[in-house]
Amino acid sequence: MSLDSQNFETQAVRTQTEKTQFLEHSTPMYLTSGFVFEDSEEMRAAFAEEKDRNLYSRFSNPNTTEFVNKICKLEGAEDGYAFATGMAAVFSTFAALLDAGDHIVSARSVFGSTHSLFTKYFPKWNIETSYFPVSEVATIESLIKPNTKIIYAESPTNPGVDVLDLELLGKIAKKHNLLLIIDNCFATPYLQNPIKFGADLVIHSATKLIDGQGRVLGGVTVGKKELIREIYLFSRNTGPALSPFNAWVLSKSLETLAVRVDRHCQSAHKLAEYLQSHPKVNWVKYPFLKSHPQYEVAKKQMKLGGNIVAFEVKNGVQGGRTFFDNIQMCSLSANLGDTRTIVTHPASTTHSKLAVEDKLAVGITDGMVRCSVGLEHIDDIIADLEKALEAI
Ligand SMILES: *Cc1c(COP(=O)(O)O)cnc(C)c1O
């Protein structure tokens, strides 16, 4: 059986660089900045790209290649390039594909630093962005202009856990001949493959569930070969490459992605159900709860509901802070997708400076808490949150 016809878990475990000198069972780490050549002809052919081989680790390295190949298999993508961080992947993807004067149509709720690219930096190159509300994907059509090049979205969104209809996004992009780029960080390739629904490129912050253990930063963009070629040429000159060490860590992490994410989702779903009937909780948002506004869409495009649960505690900002101050085991941290359960209170921290309407547009209310459910026993996670809720 060829590797391509194997299941997700098998490909994640078995995709490996070619056999090495010592036939190591686990891929060794290639900590080298450069690679040597036999003679001038070999070097000429390599630089002329007549031969597919490693030249310099800013361009490629066996560890980064293995990591990229795995993500390509798991996402059903033709090719890819790995970056030092998720944001390096987001920035380099846009920078490689856009010209001055181009226009982006993006979901209103995107990762904070991505939003800063759109509002603070891209305008320097006369690149403008228009936003559609996550609950009204169809309004994209009214925002498209002659210079629109890219439709951009995340699903589920951070921190509001909204779900966008990828099939509809794919249809709109195709109809208007636009590139569709999806940040698939919250779902991971295990829960959802945007390319199946028409995405041209998929971006991941590998820092989150792909590493899954809060150790290293990384990012990756995969998709259509000709687009990746542009991204590769841009990146080999500008230098956002993933380090071979981090690539080695992340490639190993992928071997356990499916079992980890299965447990993350199982626990997150249990927590969401528990919170739904708690008297100190106003509402809970989790893609696989029937009460989620896009439950049907989530069921159609995701294997499981993910590891992020958003909920609102009673008593607004004060309720949120009291809840936070009474958490004992879970971590108060800005990261997510770790083995350790992490709670954040956006209204008093990451999003405290935003105006009320801007907060609401991205799904944040005063008492809203985002919980990244980890791999501790679910009973212990619930017990910790229970005590904190009682204190409100
Ligand atoms: C964290 C995150 C990023 C950025 O990734 P880094 O690795 O921190 O640079 C991008 N998109 C989403 C949805 C994220 O959660």
Short mmCIF file of C-alpha atoms and ligand atoms in Angstrom, two decimals:
data_model
loop_
_atom_site.label_atom_id
_atom_site.label_comp_id
_atom_site.label_asym_id
_atom_site.label_seq_id
_atom_site.Cartn_x
_atom_site.Cartn_y
_atom_site.Cartn_z
CA MET A 1 0.00 0.00 0.00
CA SER A 2 1.44 3.38 -0.93
CA LEU A 3 1.73 5.93 1.84
CA ASP A 4 -0.73 8.25 0.09
CA SER A 5 -3.61 5.80 0.51
CA GLN A 6 -2.95 5.32 4.22
CA ASN A 7 -4.91 6.86 7.05
CA PHE A 8 -4.11 10.16 8.78
CA GLU A 9 -2.48 8.57 11.86
CA THR A 10 -0.27 6.31 9.75
CA GLN A 11 0.93 9.13 7.52
CA ALA A 12 1.65 11.31 10.56
CA VAL A 13 3.80 8.54 12.05
CA ARG A 14 5.41 7.07 8.94
CA THR A 15 6.26 10.04 6.68
CA GLN A 16 10.02 10.33 7.08
CA THR A 17 13.12 11.64 5.32
CA GLU A 18 14.94 9.15 3.12
CA LYS A 19 17.17 6.54 4.72
CA THR A 20 20.21 8.01 6.40
CA GLN A 21 23.82 6.91 6.71
CA PHE A 22 23.34 5.13 10.03
CA LEU A 23 19.78 3.94 9.35
CA GLU A 24 18.48 5.68 12.47
CA HIS A 25 14.93 4.58 13.27
CA SER A 26 14.03 8.07 14.47
CA THR A 27 14.94 10.90 12.08
CA PRO A 28 18.17 12.54 13.27
CA MET A 29 18.50 16.27 13.73
CA TYR A 30 20.39 18.01 10.92
CA LEU A 31 21.84 20.99 12.75
CA THR A 32 23.76 22.47 9.85
CA SER A 33 23.50 25.87 8.22
CA GLY A 34 24.90 24.72 4.87
CA PHE A 35 25.55 21.69 2.66
CA VAL A 36 28.65 20.80 0.62
CA PHE A 37 29.17 19.99 -3.07
CA GLU A 38 31.40 17.51 -4.89
CA ASP A 39 32.54 19.88 -7.62
CA SER A 40 31.71 23.08 -9.47
CA GLU A 41 29.30 21.33 -11.83
CA GLU A 42 27.25 19.93 -8.95
CA MET A 43 27.15 23.32 -7.31
CA ARG A 44 26.17 25.05 -10.55
CA ALA A 45 23.36 22.53 -11.15
CA ALA A 46 22.08 22.96 -7.60
CA PHE A 47 21.96 26.75 -7.82
CA ALA A 48 20.33 26.55 -11.25
CA GLU A 49 17.68 24.34 -9.54
CA GLU A 50 18.32 21.53 -12.04
CA LYS A 51 18.77 19.25 -9.07
CA ASP A 52 16.51 18.93 -6.04
CA ARG A 53 18.90 19.05 -3.10
CA ASN A 54 19.69 21.05 0.02
CA LEU A 55 21.93 24.10 -0.39
CA TYR A 56 21.51 26.22 2.67
CA SER A 57 19.10 25.88 5.61
CA ARG A 58 17.43 29.24 4.91
CA PHE A 59 16.16 27.58 1.71
CA SER A 60 15.59 24.02 2.94
CA ASN A 61 16.90 21.43 5.38
CA PRO A 62 16.05 17.70 5.76
CA ASN A 63 14.19 18.32 9.04
CA THR A 64 12.09 21.19 7.71
CA THR A 65 11.40 19.22 4.52
CA GLU A 66 10.15 16.25 6.56
CA PHE A 67 7.87 18.49 8.61
CA VAL A 68 6.49 20.21 5.50
CA ASN A 69 5.96 16.88 3.71
CA LYS A 70 3.94 15.57 6.64
CA ILE A 71 1.73 18.66 6.81
CA CYS A 72 1.19 18.44 3.03
CA LYS A 73 0.03 14.83 3.33
CA LEU A 74 -2.22 15.59 6.31
CA GLU A 75 -3.80 18.64 4.61
CA GLY A 76 -3.97 17.14 1.11
CA ALA A 77 -1.68 19.89 -0.20
CA GLU A 78 0.77 19.85 -3.13
CA ASP A 79 3.63 21.72 -1.50
CA GLY A 80 4.58 23.95 1.43
CA TYR A 81 7.15 26.05 3.26
CA ALA A 82 7.87 26.12 7.01
CA PHE A 83 8.37 29.30 9.01
CA ALA A 84 9.85 30.33 12.36
CA THR A 85 6.40 31.30 13.71
CA GLY A 86 2.76 31.31 12.68
CA MET A 87 2.96 35.08 12.13
CA ALA A 88 6.01 34.69 9.86
CA ALA A 89 3.85 32.31 7.80
CA VAL A 90 0.92 34.76 7.69
CA PHE A 91 3.07 37.78 6.81
CA SER A 92 5.29 36.04 4.24
CA THR A 93 2.30 34.44 2.51
CA PHE A 94 0.62 37.83 2.00
CA ALA A 95 3.87 39.64 1.18
CA ALA A 96 4.86 37.08 -1.45
CA LEU A 97 1.50 37.14 -3.24
CA LEU A 98 0.34 40.76 -3.01
CA ASP A 99 1.37 43.83 -5.01
CA ALA A 100 1.04 47.45 -3.91
CA GLY A 101 -2.56 48.55 -4.46
CA ASP A 102 -4.12 45.10 -3.96
CA HIS A 103 -7.15 44.54 -1.76
CA ILE A 104 -7.94 41.84 0.84
CA VAL A 105 -11.36 40.75 2.07
CA SER A 106 -11.00 39.28 5.55
CA ALA A 107 -13.23 37.97 8.31
CA ARG A 108 -13.60 40.64 10.99
CA SER A 109 -12.46 38.24 13.68
CA VAL A 110 -8.87 37.19 13.02
CA PHE A 111 -5.84 36.65 15.26
CA GLY A 112 -4.74 39.96 16.84
CA SER A 113 -1.35 40.21 15.10
CA THR A 114 -2.92 39.37 11.74
CA HIS A 115 -5.37 42.20 12.33
CA SER A 116 -2.41 44.50 13.07
CA LEU A 117 -0.84 43.56 9.72
CA PHE A 118 -4.06 44.62 7.98
CA THR A 119 -4.52 47.87 9.91
CA LYS A 120 -0.97 49.10 10.68
CA TYR A 121 1.45 47.68 8.14
CA PHE A 122 -0.22 46.75 4.84
CA PRO A 123 -1.57 50.31 4.37
CA LYS A 124 2.13 51.36 4.08
CA TRP A 125 2.15 49.49 0.75
CA ASN A 126 -1.28 50.77 -0.19
CA ILE A 127 -2.82 47.36 0.53
CA GLU A 128 -6.31 47.80 1.88
CA THR A 129 -8.51 45.32 3.79
CA SER A 130 -12.31 45.15 4.02
CA TYR A 131 -14.00 43.06 6.71
CA PHE A 132 -17.05 40.82 6.74
CA PRO A 133 -18.83 39.73 9.94
CA VAL A 134 -18.14 36.06 10.75
CA SER A 135 -21.88 35.38 10.94
CA GLU A 136 -22.50 36.76 7.43
CA VAL A 137 -20.10 35.10 5.01
CA ALA A 138 -22.36 35.91 2.04
CA THR A 139 -21.69 39.65 2.48
CA ILE A 140 -18.20 39.07 1.08
CA GLU A 141 -19.61 39.51 -2.42
CA SER A 142 -20.59 43.11 -1.71
CA LEU A 143 -17.01 43.90 -0.59
CA ILE A 144 -15.19 42.57 -3.65
CA LYS A 145 -13.53 45.23 -5.82
CA PRO A 146 -11.60 45.05 -9.13
CA ASN A 147 -8.30 44.98 -7.17
CA THR A 148 -9.36 42.29 -4.65
CA LYS A 149 -6.93 39.39 -4.68
CA ILE A 150 -7.40 37.38 -1.47
CA ILE A 151 -10.21 36.18 0.80
CA TYR A 152 -8.86 35.42 4.27
CA ALA A 153 -10.44 33.73 7.30
CA GLU A 154 -9.88 31.54 10.34
CA SER A 155 -12.27 28.83 11.52
CA PRO A 156 -12.95 28.36 14.37
CA THR A 157 -12.03 31.93 15.27
CA ASN A 158 -9.89 33.14 18.14
CA PRO A 159 -11.17 33.92 20.79
CA GLY A 160 -14.90 33.85 19.88
CA VAL A 161 -14.96 30.22 18.59
CA ASP A 162 -17.16 31.21 15.66
CA VAL A 163 -17.29 28.79 12.75
CA LEU A 164 -17.20 29.95 9.12
CA ASP A 165 -18.68 27.93 6.27
CA LEU A 166 -15.57 26.82 4.34
CA GLU A 167 -17.59 25.38 1.46
CA LEU A 168 -19.37 28.70 0.94
CA LEU A 169 -16.06 30.59 1.18
CA GLY A 170 -14.58 28.24 -1.42
CA LYS A 171 -17.53 28.81 -3.78
CA ILE A 172 -17.35 32.60 -3.47
CA ALA A 173 -13.58 32.60 -4.06
CA LYS A 174 -13.93 30.41 -7.13
CA LYS A 175 -16.81 32.43 -8.59
CA HIS A 176 -14.79 35.66 -8.35
CA ASN A 177 -11.44 34.10 -9.20
CA LEU A 178 -9.89 35.07 -5.86
CA LEU A 179 -7.37 33.24 -3.71
CA LEU A 180 -8.82 31.72 -0.55
CA ILE A 181 -6.39 31.50 2.37
CA ILE A 182 -7.48 29.79 5.60
CA ASP A 183 -5.69 29.94 8.96
CA ASN A 184 -6.47 26.39 10.18
CA CYS A 185 -4.70 26.75 13.53
CA PHE A 186 -7.66 26.01 15.83
CA ALA A 187 -8.79 22.92 13.93
CA THR A 188 -5.40 21.37 13.05
CA PRO A 189 -5.19 19.16 9.93
CA TYR A 190 -6.75 16.36 12.00
CA LEU A 191 -10.16 18.03 12.43
CA GLN A 192 -10.56 19.85 9.13
CA ASN A 193 -8.91 20.16 5.69
CA PRO A 194 -9.82 23.51 4.09
CA ILE A 195 -8.29 22.51 0.72
CA LYS A 196 -11.16 20.00 0.31
CA PHE A 197 -13.58 22.94 0.44
CA GLY A 198 -11.68 25.04 -2.09
CA ALA A 199 -8.93 26.82 -0.13
CA ASP A 200 -5.84 27.58 -2.21
CA LEU A 201 -3.54 27.90 0.80
CA VAL A 202 -3.72 26.78 4.43
CA ILE A 203 -1.68 28.39 7.20
CA HIS A 204 -0.88 26.95 10.63
CA SER A 205 0.71 28.32 13.73
CA ALA A 206 2.50 25.07 14.64
CA THR A 207 3.16 26.66 18.05
CA LYS A 208 -0.33 25.65 19.17
CA LEU A 209 -1.80 22.14 18.89
CA ILE A 210 0.76 20.87 16.38
CA ASP A 211 3.56 21.18 18.95
CA GLY A 212 0.88 20.72 21.58
CA GLN A 213 3.31 20.80 24.47
CA GLY A 214 4.13 24.50 24.74
CA ARG A 215 7.78 24.07 23.76
CA VAL A 216 8.60 25.63 20.38
CA LEU A 217 7.35 28.24 17.92
CA GLY A 218 6.71 27.38 14.29
CA GLY A 219 4.49 28.05 11.30
CA VAL A 220 3.73 26.56 7.92
CA THR A 221 1.90 27.42 4.72
CA VAL A 222 0.75 24.64 2.37
CA GLY A 223 -1.30 24.53 -0.81
CA LYS A 224 -1.05 24.98 -4.58
CA LYS A 225 2.40 24.38 -5.99
CA GLU A 226 2.63 27.58 -8.06
CA LEU A 227 1.64 29.74 -5.08
CA ILE A 228 4.08 27.96 -2.75
CA ARG A 229 6.78 28.60 -5.35
CA GLU A 230 6.21 32.37 -4.98
CA ILE A 231 6.18 32.06 -1.17
CA TYR A 232 9.37 30.00 -1.26
CA LEU A 233 11.22 32.49 -3.50
CA PHE A 234 10.16 35.38 -1.26
CA SER A 235 11.14 33.50 1.90
CA ARG A 236 14.51 32.24 0.73
CA ASN A 237 15.48 35.88 0.22
CA THR A 238 13.85 37.39 3.29
CA GLY A 239 14.76 34.66 5.81
CA PRO A 240 11.74 33.67 7.96
CA ALA A 241 12.74 29.97 7.85
CA LEU A 242 11.92 27.48 10.62
CA SER A 243 14.99 26.23 12.51
CA PRO A 244 15.90 22.55 11.91
CA PHE A 245 15.68 21.94 15.65
CA ASN A 246 12.10 23.21 15.87
CA ALA A 247 11.23 21.30 12.69
CA TRP A 248 12.52 18.10 14.28
CA VAL A 249 10.43 18.73 17.40
CA LEU A 250 7.32 19.54 15.35
CA SER A 251 7.70 16.56 13.05
CA LYS A 252 7.82 14.27 16.09
CA SER A 253 4.80 16.11 17.58
CA LEU A 254 2.75 15.27 14.50
CA GLU A 255 3.15 11.56 15.28
CA THR A 256 0.91 12.03 18.33
CA LEU A 257 -1.40 14.77 16.96
CA ALA A 258 -4.41 12.51 16.37
CA VAL A 259 -4.44 10.88 19.82
CA ARG A 260 -3.77 14.17 21.57
CA VAL A 261 -6.47 16.08 19.69
CA ASP A 262 -8.98 13.25 20.22
CA ARG A 263 -8.55 13.60 23.99
CA HIS A 264 -8.46 17.42 23.87
CA CYS A 265 -11.80 17.43 22.03
CA GLN A 266 -13.41 14.78 24.24
CA SER A 267 -12.55 16.79 27.37
CA ALA A 268 -13.49 20.15 25.84
CA HIS A 269 -16.89 18.77 24.84
CA LYS A 270 -17.48 17.44 28.38
CA LEU A 271 -16.44 20.78 29.88
CA ALA A 272 -18.76 22.68 27.50
CA GLU A 273 -21.70 20.46 28.52
CA TYR A 274 -20.88 20.91 32.20
CA LEU A 275 -20.69 24.71 31.88
CA GLN A 276 -23.94 24.90 29.93
CA SER A 277 -26.01 24.07 33.00
CA HIS A 278 -23.92 26.00 35.54
CA PRO A 279 -25.85 28.80 37.31
CA LYS A 280 -22.85 31.21 37.24
CA VAL A 281 -22.48 30.87 33.46
CA ASN A 282 -24.59 32.98 31.05
CA TRP A 283 -23.65 31.21 27.82
CA VAL A 284 -21.19 28.67 26.40
CA LYS A 285 -19.86 28.53 22.87
CA TYR A 286 -18.41 25.28 21.55
CA PRO A 287 -18.70 24.20 17.88
CA PHE A 288 -20.19 20.76 18.68
CA LEU A 289 -22.84 22.02 21.13
CA LYS A 290 -26.29 22.21 19.52
CA SER A 291 -26.61 25.75 20.90
CA HIS A 292 -23.66 26.99 18.78
CA PRO A 293 -25.02 29.28 16.04
CA GLN A 294 -23.03 27.43 13.36
CA TYR A 295 -23.48 23.92 14.79
CA GLU A 296 -24.61 22.43 11.45
CA VAL A 297 -21.66 23.96 9.59
CA ALA A 298 -19.24 22.75 12.26
CA LYS A 299 -20.65 19.21 12.00
CA LYS A 300 -20.29 19.32 8.21
CA GLN A 301 -16.66 20.45 8.08
CA MET A 302 -15.04 19.35 11.37
CA LYS A 303 -14.32 15.84 12.67
CA LEU A 304 -14.67 16.96 16.32
CA GLY A 305 -15.34 20.29 18.04
CA GLY A 306 -11.78 21.36 18.91
CA ASN A 307 -10.19 22.15 22.26
CA ILE A 308 -11.34 25.74 22.81
CA VAL A 309 -14.44 26.55 24.85
CA ALA A 310 -15.66 30.14 25.24
CA PHE A 311 -18.12 31.06 27.95
CA GLU A 312 -19.43 34.09 29.82
CA VAL A 313 -19.45 34.20 33.60
CA LYS A 314 -21.94 36.34 35.54
CA ASN A 315 -21.03 39.84 36.81
CA GLY A 316 -19.08 41.16 33.80
CA VAL A 317 -15.43 42.22 34.08
CA GLN A 318 -15.48 41.79 37.88
CA GLY A 319 -16.93 38.30 37.57
CA GLY A 320 -14.23 37.42 35.06
CA ARG A 321 -11.48 38.70 37.35
CA THR A 322 -12.87 36.93 40.41
CA PHE A 323 -13.09 33.70 38.41
CA PHE A 324 -9.49 34.16 37.33
CA ASP A 325 -8.19 34.90 40.81
CA ASN A 326 -9.75 31.71 42.16
CA ILE A 327 -8.28 29.36 39.57
CA GLN A 328 -5.75 27.07 41.26
CA MET A 329 -4.57 24.43 38.83
CA CYS A 330 -5.21 25.76 35.32
CA SER A 331 -2.71 28.23 33.90
CA LEU A 332 -3.39 31.91 33.36
CA SER A 333 -1.50 32.35 30.12
CA ALA A 334 -1.94 33.75 26.63
CA ASN A 335 -0.96 30.56 24.80
CA LEU A 336 -3.32 27.80 23.73
CA GLY A 337 -3.22 24.22 22.50
CA ASP A 338 -0.90 23.05 25.29
CA THR A 339 -1.11 19.83 27.35
CA ARG A 340 -1.92 22.19 30.23
CA THR A 341 -5.36 23.75 30.44
CA ILE A 342 -5.12 27.52 29.97
CA VAL A 343 -7.74 30.14 30.79
CA THR A 344 -7.72 33.72 29.53
CA HIS A 345 -9.99 36.67 30.23
CA PRO A 346 -9.69 38.83 27.09
CA ALA A 347 -11.69 41.81 28.42
CA SER A 348 -9.24 42.53 31.25
CA THR A 349 -6.05 41.51 29.39
CA THR A 350 -5.37 41.07 25.64
CA HIS A 351 -8.37 43.10 24.47
CA SER A 352 -8.76 45.59 27.35
CA LYS A 353 -8.00 48.63 25.16
CA LEU A 354 -10.61 47.86 22.49
CA ALA A 355 -13.88 49.80 22.23
CA VAL A 356 -17.00 47.84 23.21
CA GLU A 357 -18.23 47.47 19.61
CA ASP A 358 -14.80 46.25 18.45
CA LYS A 359 -14.80 43.67 21.24
CA LEU A 360 -18.29 42.50 20.34
CA ALA A 361 -17.32 42.23 16.66
CA VAL A 362 -14.74 39.59 17.57
CA GLY A 363 -17.02 37.83 20.08
CA ILE A 364 -15.65 39.27 23.34
CA THR A 365 -17.91 40.35 26.19
CA ASP A 366 -16.84 41.59 29.63
CA GLY A 367 -17.34 38.29 31.42
CA MET A 368 -16.11 36.10 28.59
CA VAL A 369 -13.48 33.46 29.34
CA ARG A 370 -11.56 31.42 26.75
CA CYS A 371 -10.48 28.01 27.91
CA SER A 372 -7.91 25.94 26.00
CA VAL A 373 -8.66 22.49 27.37
CA GLY A 374 -5.51 20.45 28.04
CA LEU A 375 -4.71 16.83 28.71
CA GLU A 376 -5.15 16.72 32.51
CA HIS A 377 -7.99 14.43 33.67
CA ILE A 378 -11.29 16.12 32.82
CA ASP A 379 -12.60 15.65 36.40
CA ASP A 380 -9.67 17.72 37.72
CA ILE A 381 -10.19 20.45 35.11
CA ILE A 382 -13.89 20.69 35.99
CA ALA A 383 -13.14 20.66 39.75
CA ASP A 384 -10.75 23.61 39.33
CA LEU A 385 -13.22 25.68 37.28
CA GLU A 386 -16.04 24.73 39.67
CA LYS A 387 -14.25 26.31 42.64
CA ALA A 388 -13.49 29.46 40.67
CA LEU A 389 -17.13 29.74 39.51
CA GLU A 390 -18.41 29.31 43.06
CA ALA A 391 -16.34 32.34 44.12
CA ILE A 392 -18.19 34.70 41.74
C1 LIG B 1 -1.17 31.93 17.63
C2 LIG B 1 -1.86 32.16 16.34
C3 LIG B 1 -1.17 32.70 15.25
C4 LIG B 1 0.27 33.16 15.33
O1 LIG B 1 1.14 32.13 15.58
P1 LIG B 1 2.58 32.33 16.30
O2 LIG B 1 3.21 31.00 16.16
O3 LIG B 1 2.31 32.75 17.71
O4 LIG B 1 3.30 33.40 15.54
C5 LIG B 1 -1.87 32.87 14.07
N1 LIG B 1 -3.17 32.51 13.96
C6 LIG B 1 -3.86 31.99 15.01
C7 LIG B 1 -5.30 31.62 14.83
C8 LIG B 1 -3.24 31.80 16.22
O5 LIG B 1 -3.94 31.29 17.26
#
